[in-house]
Amino acid sequence: MVIVHRDNQVYKIDPMADTAVRKLCEFYSTKFKSILESFNIPYKFTDYEDYTGNYFVGRFAQADVKYHSKVYNKLYNYYGENMWPNKKTYDYYNNKIKEYDIIKKYDRVPNTIICNTIEDLYKNIEVGTVVKSSHGAGSEQVFYIYKKEQIENLEKYILGCNLPNIKPFFPCIITEYIDVDYEYKIIITHDEIYGVKVRQFKDFETPNMFPHNIDYEKVHWGLRDVPPTLPMEEKDYDLELLNIIRDIKKELNTPNLKFDIMGNKIIEFSYIYGELLPLNSEYCYYDLIEETFKYKKTSIREFSNKQNYSVLKHFGII
C-alpha cells in the first residue's frame, strides 16, 4: 500500500496559467494517483499523516513547511527509507547552508560568505554580490547588489522578499555574481540526466527583481513569463560535473534532484522542482545505465510525470 500525501491547496496552479504549465505543474498527488492506478497498485490519500502503508510519498515543499515539519520525524520513524522525501534529502531541502556544506566537498561552489545577522551582512556586502536567505524557494528570497548606493538599503531589500520583518531572512548567504549568458538547470532522475539552458537577464529595475527581472511579490509563480530556454546538447555537459551530481544523489539516497549551475558552479539543488520541458522536438540526455548520451522525443506527458515515475522506480514499486 502506498500512502500519498494530498497536495496542499497552496500549490494549486492558477487557471490562467499556460496549458503546458498547468500540465507540468499539476498536483503531485494527482500524478501519483494516475501512475499507481495504471499499475494496479493500491494507494490511499492522506493530508499529512498515515501509518497504515508500506510506502509514503509526499510533496513536502516550502509553502506548507509549517504543517509537514510538525509530523515529518514521526512519519520517517515509521517508514524509514520507504518514504519520499527521505530524512537526508528533507533536511537539505530548506537549508542552503547544509547544501553548501555538501557541495563544497567537490570544489564547485561560488565564493560564499554566511551571515547570521544584519550586522554581519553590512560588514561583508560588496557591489557585485548576490544575497539570499538560507531557506526559501522559487528565487523569492534573493536580491542582487549592483550599485554602491544600494548597500545602504539592505533592510529594504530584505523586506522586499515578501517577509514581515528581517529576522526570518537569517542566516543568509552572500555569493559572487556570476556573469554568464545561461544558467544550466540539470535534473537527475532514476536513470537519466537531462537539462535546459535558461537565458540570464543582465539588467534589473531593482535588486529584488533579480534574477529574472520579475516582481515576485505581485506575480504568481505559475503566471511568470518563462525566460528564453533551450535544451542542453551533449557539448554543454561537463562529465566531471555529471559524476558529482550522481555522487550527491547517491549520498542522499534520493530518486531525483535538480541542480542550478552557473559557470560550472553548483548554486543549489532541490528534490522538489517545477518540471523542465526542452522546447525542441527531441532532447539530449545522459543514460545512467549505459553511461552514454542519447536523444529522445520530447513529450509533455512524459515530462509531467518524470519525478513521480522516478520515485516509484527508486522504491522498486514499478
Short mmCIF file of C-alpha atoms in Angstrom, two decimals:
data_model
loop_
_atom_site.label_atom_id
_atom_site.label_comp_id
_atom_site.label_asym_id
_atom_site.label_seq_id
_atom_site.Cartn_x
_atom_site.Cartn_y
_atom_site.Cartn_z
CA MET A 1 0.00 0.00 0.00
CA VAL A 2 1.34 3.43 -0.98
CA ILE A 3 0.21 6.37 1.16
CA VAL A 4 0.03 9.50 -0.99
CA HIS A 5 0.13 12.91 0.66
CA ARG A 6 -2.61 15.07 -0.84
CA ASP A 7 -1.07 18.33 -2.10
CA ASN A 8 -1.83 21.39 -0.02
CA GLN A 9 -4.11 23.78 -1.91
CA VAL A 10 -1.41 26.45 -1.71
CA TYR A 11 0.23 24.69 -4.68
CA LYS A 12 -2.84 24.90 -6.88
CA ILE A 13 -1.85 26.28 -10.25
CA ASP A 14 -3.58 29.43 -11.44
CA PRO A 15 -6.25 28.55 -14.06
CA MET A 16 -4.94 31.40 -16.20
CA ALA A 17 -1.52 29.75 -16.50
CA ASP A 18 -0.33 28.38 -19.80
CA THR A 19 -1.70 24.93 -20.70
CA ALA A 20 1.76 23.34 -20.65
CA VAL A 21 2.49 24.90 -17.23
CA ARG A 22 -0.78 23.58 -15.81
CA LYS A 23 0.00 20.08 -17.09
CA LEU A 24 3.62 20.04 -15.96
CA CYS A 25 2.91 21.55 -12.53
CA GLU A 26 -0.33 19.88 -11.52
CA PHE A 27 -0.64 18.32 -8.07
CA TYR A 28 1.94 15.62 -7.29
CA SER A 29 -0.79 13.54 -5.65
CA THR A 30 -2.82 13.60 -8.87
CA LYS A 31 0.19 12.36 -10.83
CA PHE A 32 0.95 9.58 -8.33
CA LYS A 33 -2.70 8.52 -8.41
CA SER A 34 -2.65 8.19 -12.20
CA ILE A 35 0.56 6.16 -12.25
CA LEU A 36 -0.40 3.87 -9.37
CA GLU A 37 -3.79 3.13 -10.91
CA SER A 38 -2.17 2.32 -14.27
CA PHE A 39 -0.06 -0.35 -12.50
CA ASN A 40 -2.96 -1.57 -10.29
CA ILE A 41 -1.00 -0.66 -7.16
CA PRO A 42 -3.14 0.03 -4.05
CA TYR A 43 -2.85 3.50 -2.58
CA LYS A 44 -4.57 5.84 -0.15
CA PHE A 45 -4.67 9.63 0.12
CA THR A 46 -3.88 11.42 3.37
CA ASP A 47 -3.41 15.05 4.26
CA TYR A 48 -0.20 14.71 6.26
CA GLU A 49 -0.21 11.63 8.49
CA ASP A 50 -0.98 7.96 7.93
CA TYR A 51 0.76 4.91 9.39
CA THR A 52 -1.04 2.08 7.63
CA GLY A 53 1.02 1.74 4.43
CA ASN A 54 4.28 0.24 3.21
CA TYR A 55 5.44 3.40 1.43
CA PHE A 56 4.79 7.11 1.84
CA VAL A 57 5.20 9.79 -0.84
CA GLY A 58 4.59 13.50 -0.29
CA ARG A 59 5.07 16.94 -1.74
CA PHE A 60 6.73 18.38 1.33
CA ALA A 61 7.85 21.73 -0.03
CA GLN A 62 8.41 25.28 1.19
CA ALA A 63 4.92 26.82 1.17
CA ASP A 64 3.41 24.35 3.67
CA VAL A 65 6.51 23.62 5.73
CA LYS A 66 4.76 24.72 8.95
CA TYR A 67 2.47 21.70 8.59
CA HIS A 68 4.70 18.86 7.41
CA SER A 69 7.61 19.87 9.65
CA LYS A 70 5.46 19.00 12.68
CA VAL A 71 4.89 15.41 11.58
CA TYR A 72 7.91 14.57 9.41
CA ASN A 73 10.09 12.89 12.06
CA LYS A 74 7.21 10.71 13.22
CA LEU A 75 6.49 9.66 9.63
CA TYR A 76 10.13 8.90 8.94
CA ASN A 77 10.47 6.87 12.14
CA TYR A 78 7.68 4.67 10.79
CA TYR A 79 8.53 4.45 7.07
CA GLY A 80 12.30 4.96 7.09
CA GLU A 81 13.83 4.87 3.59
CA ASN A 82 10.47 3.73 2.17
CA MET A 83 9.47 7.38 2.39
CA TRP A 84 9.93 10.19 -0.11
CA PRO A 85 11.46 12.55 0.74
CA ASN A 86 13.80 10.64 2.97
CA LYS A 87 15.40 12.21 6.03
CA LYS A 88 18.68 13.36 4.47
CA THR A 89 17.03 14.98 1.48
CA TYR A 90 14.33 16.61 3.59
CA ASP A 91 16.92 18.16 5.90
CA TYR A 92 18.86 19.64 2.97
CA TYR A 93 15.84 20.96 1.05
CA ASN A 94 15.16 24.09 3.08
CA ASN A 95 18.70 24.72 4.28
CA LYS A 96 21.09 26.20 1.73
CA ILE A 97 23.90 26.25 4.26
CA LYS A 98 23.72 22.46 4.55
CA GLU A 99 23.62 22.28 0.75
CA TYR A 100 26.74 24.44 0.66
CA ASP A 101 28.49 22.02 3.04
CA ILE A 102 27.89 19.05 0.77
CA ILE A 103 28.73 20.91 -2.47
CA LYS A 104 31.98 22.45 -1.21
CA LYS A 105 33.48 18.97 -0.84
CA TYR A 106 33.64 18.92 -4.63
CA ASP A 107 35.10 22.43 -5.03
CA ARG A 108 32.13 23.52 -7.16
CA VAL A 109 30.67 26.35 -5.08
CA PRO A 110 30.95 30.06 -5.86
CA ASN A 111 32.75 32.31 -3.36
CA THR A 112 30.41 32.35 -0.37
CA ILE A 113 30.06 34.14 2.98
CA ILE A 114 27.48 33.11 5.59
CA CYS A 115 25.92 35.93 7.64
CA ASN A 116 23.90 35.33 10.78
CA THR A 117 22.82 38.92 11.47
CA ILE A 118 22.15 42.18 9.65
CA GLU A 119 25.41 43.49 11.14
CA ASP A 120 27.30 40.60 9.51
CA LEU A 121 25.60 41.39 6.23
CA TYR A 122 26.59 45.07 6.30
CA LYS A 123 30.13 44.12 7.22
CA ASN A 124 30.60 41.72 4.29
CA ILE A 125 28.38 43.04 1.49
CA GLU A 126 30.02 44.37 -1.68
CA VAL A 127 28.84 45.63 -5.04
CA GLY A 128 28.52 42.72 -7.44
CA THR A 129 27.23 40.17 -4.94
CA VAL A 130 24.00 38.21 -4.57
CA VAL A 131 22.31 37.83 -1.19
CA LYS A 132 19.87 35.02 -0.45
CA SER A 133 18.23 33.59 2.60
CA SER A 134 19.39 30.15 3.69
CA HIS A 135 15.83 28.93 3.13
CA GLY A 136 13.02 29.63 0.70
CA ALA A 137 12.28 28.62 -2.87
CA GLY A 138 11.47 29.99 -6.30
CA SER A 139 14.09 32.79 -6.27
CA GLU A 140 11.80 34.76 -3.95
CA GLN A 141 14.21 35.48 -1.07
CA VAL A 142 17.18 36.76 -3.03
CA PHE A 143 18.46 40.12 -4.26
CA TYR A 144 21.43 41.44 -6.21
CA ILE A 145 23.51 44.47 -5.20
CA TYR A 146 24.81 46.12 -8.38
CA LYS A 147 25.22 49.76 -7.26
CA LYS A 148 27.16 51.20 -4.34
CA GLU A 149 24.24 53.26 -3.04
CA GLN A 150 22.12 50.09 -2.71
CA ILE A 151 24.31 48.90 0.15
CA GLU A 152 22.65 51.47 2.40
CA ASN A 153 19.20 49.89 1.93
CA LEU A 154 19.68 46.21 2.80
CA GLU A 155 16.71 46.14 5.20
CA LYS A 156 14.51 47.46 2.39
CA TYR A 157 15.56 44.70 0.03
CA ILE A 158 15.12 42.01 2.69
CA LEU A 159 11.56 43.19 3.33
CA GLY A 160 11.11 43.24 -0.45
CA CYS A 161 11.45 39.45 -0.29
CA ASN A 162 7.85 39.36 0.99
CA LEU A 163 8.85 38.98 4.64
CA PRO A 164 7.11 40.58 7.67
CA ASN A 165 10.46 41.63 9.17
CA ILE A 166 14.14 40.95 8.59
CA LYS A 167 14.52 38.16 11.19
CA PRO A 168 13.26 35.23 9.03
CA PHE A 169 15.84 36.11 6.34
CA PHE A 170 18.75 35.00 8.52
CA PRO A 171 21.04 33.22 8.36
CA CYS A 172 21.71 34.34 4.81
CA ILE A 173 24.39 33.76 2.19
CA ILE A 174 26.43 36.23 0.14
CA THR A 175 27.76 34.84 -3.13
CA GLU A 176 29.61 36.34 -6.03
CA TYR A 177 27.53 37.42 -9.03
CA ILE A 178 28.37 35.05 -11.88
CA ASP A 179 28.15 36.81 -15.23
CA VAL A 180 27.10 34.17 -17.75
CA ASP A 181 24.65 34.12 -20.64
CA TYR A 182 22.88 30.95 -19.47
CA GLU A 183 22.07 29.20 -16.22
CA TYR A 184 22.02 25.43 -16.60
CA LYS A 185 19.25 23.55 -14.81
CA ILE A 186 20.23 19.90 -14.69
CA ILE A 187 17.97 17.13 -13.42
CA ILE A 188 19.00 13.63 -12.40
CA THR A 189 16.28 11.01 -12.08
CA HIS A 190 16.27 7.26 -11.54
CA ASP A 191 18.01 6.51 -14.83
CA GLU A 192 18.86 9.68 -16.73
CA ILE A 193 20.32 13.19 -16.57
CA TYR A 194 18.93 15.98 -18.72
CA GLY A 195 18.74 19.74 -18.61
CA VAL A 196 17.93 23.11 -20.12
CA LYS A 197 19.76 26.41 -20.57
CA VAL A 198 17.92 29.47 -19.24
CA ARG A 199 18.89 32.84 -20.71
CA GLN A 200 20.03 35.25 -18.00
CA PHE A 201 18.84 38.81 -17.68
CA LYS A 202 21.59 41.40 -17.30
CA ASP A 203 19.63 44.50 -16.34
CA PHE A 204 17.28 44.85 -13.37
CA GLU A 205 14.96 47.63 -12.31
CA THR A 206 15.60 46.92 -8.63
CA PRO A 207 17.75 44.47 -6.62
CA ASN A 208 14.62 42.47 -5.71
CA MET A 209 13.78 41.79 -9.36
CA PHE A 210 16.87 39.60 -9.73
CA PRO A 211 17.31 37.07 -11.33
CA HIS A 212 14.54 37.23 -13.97
CA ASN A 213 13.51 40.92 -13.76
CA ILE A 214 10.16 39.93 -12.21
CA ASP A 215 8.29 41.49 -9.31
CA TYR A 216 8.00 38.27 -7.29
CA GLU A 217 5.57 39.80 -4.80
CA LYS A 218 2.99 40.63 -7.45
CA VAL A 219 3.23 37.75 -9.95
CA HIS A 220 2.12 34.20 -9.04
CA TRP A 221 4.82 31.69 -9.92
CA GLY A 222 2.53 29.90 -12.39
CA LEU A 223 1.98 33.15 -14.31
CA ARG A 224 5.57 34.30 -14.53
CA ASP A 225 6.99 34.62 -18.02
CA VAL A 226 9.45 31.84 -18.78
CA PRO A 227 12.86 33.24 -19.75
CA PRO A 228 14.20 32.09 -23.15
CA THR A 229 15.02 28.42 -22.62
CA LEU A 230 16.96 25.96 -24.78
CA PRO A 231 17.62 22.23 -24.36
CA MET A 232 21.14 21.28 -23.38
CA GLU A 233 23.20 19.50 -26.00
CA GLU A 234 25.95 16.95 -25.43
CA LYS A 235 28.63 19.66 -25.77
CA ASP A 236 27.04 21.59 -22.88
CA TYR A 237 27.57 18.83 -20.34
CA ASP A 238 30.66 18.57 -18.14
CA LEU A 239 31.24 14.87 -17.44
CA GLU A 240 33.09 15.60 -14.20
CA LEU A 241 30.11 17.64 -13.04
CA LEU A 242 27.71 14.85 -14.01
CA ASN A 243 29.70 12.46 -11.82
CA ILE A 244 29.48 14.93 -8.91
CA ILE A 245 25.71 15.18 -9.40
CA ARG A 246 25.45 11.41 -9.39
CA ASP A 247 27.58 11.18 -6.23
CA ILE A 248 25.39 13.70 -4.37
CA LYS A 249 22.24 11.85 -5.41
CA LYS A 250 23.78 8.58 -4.17
CA GLU A 251 24.90 10.17 -0.88
CA LEU A 252 21.36 11.39 -0.21
CA ASN A 253 19.81 8.11 -1.41
CA THR A 254 17.13 10.05 -3.27
CA PRO A 255 15.49 9.27 -6.63
CA ASN A 256 15.77 12.72 -8.22
CA LEU A 257 17.35 16.15 -7.81
CA LYS A 258 17.51 19.40 -9.75
CA PHE A 259 20.78 21.35 -9.79
CA ASP A 260 21.16 25.03 -10.68
CA ILE A 261 24.53 25.51 -12.39
CA MET A 262 26.28 28.76 -13.37
CA GLY A 263 29.81 28.88 -14.71
CA ASN A 264 30.32 25.23 -13.74
CA LYS A 265 29.49 26.14 -10.13
CA ILE A 266 26.60 24.46 -8.29
CA ILE A 267 24.39 27.24 -6.93
CA GLU A 268 21.90 24.95 -5.16
CA PHE A 269 19.88 21.75 -5.55
CA SER A 270 16.38 20.57 -4.70
CA TYR A 271 14.31 17.38 -4.64
CA ILE A 272 11.11 19.35 -5.40
CA TYR A 273 11.15 21.34 -8.59
CA GLY A 274 8.98 22.50 -11.44
CA GLU A 275 9.30 20.13 -14.37
CA LEU A 276 11.53 21.37 -17.17
CA LEU A 277 10.40 20.92 -20.76
CA PRO A 278 13.05 21.18 -23.50
CA LEU A 279 11.40 23.13 -26.28
CA ASN A 280 12.86 21.13 -29.17
CA SER A 281 11.11 18.09 -30.66
CA GLU A 282 13.82 15.91 -29.09
CA TYR A 283 16.19 16.32 -26.19
CA CYS A 284 19.66 15.07 -25.28
CA TYR A 285 20.07 13.10 -22.07
CA TYR A 286 22.75 11.05 -20.36
CA ASP A 287 21.72 7.44 -19.86
CA LEU A 288 22.88 6.44 -16.36
CA ILE A 289 22.52 2.73 -17.09
CA GLU A 290 24.52 2.63 -20.32
CA GLU A 291 26.64 5.69 -19.44
CA THR A 292 26.26 7.38 -22.80
CA PHE A 293 24.44 10.33 -24.33
CA LYS A 294 21.22 9.66 -26.22
CA TYR A 295 18.36 11.56 -27.81
CA LYS A 296 14.66 11.08 -27.13
CA LYS A 297 11.46 12.61 -28.43
CA THR A 298 10.09 15.37 -26.19
CA SER A 299 6.60 14.89 -24.79
CA ILE A 300 4.66 16.93 -22.22
CA ARG A 301 3.08 13.76 -20.85
CA GLU A 302 6.45 12.16 -20.14
CA PHE A 303 7.99 15.27 -18.60
CA SER A 304 4.98 15.97 -16.39
CA ASN A 305 5.48 12.60 -14.66
CA LYS A 306 9.26 12.19 -14.60
CA GLN A 307 9.67 12.94 -10.88
CA ASN A 308 6.83 10.66 -9.87
CA TYR A 309 7.97 7.74 -12.00
CA SER A 310 11.50 8.19 -10.67
CA VAL A 311 10.27 7.97 -7.05
CA LEU A 312 8.28 4.78 -7.63
CA LYS A 313 11.16 3.20 -9.58
CA HIS A 314 13.52 4.09 -6.73
CA PHE A 315 11.32 2.10 -4.35
CA GLY A 316 11.10 -0.81 -6.82
CA ILE A 317 7.30 -0.49 -6.91
CA ILE A 318 7.21 -0.24 -10.71
#
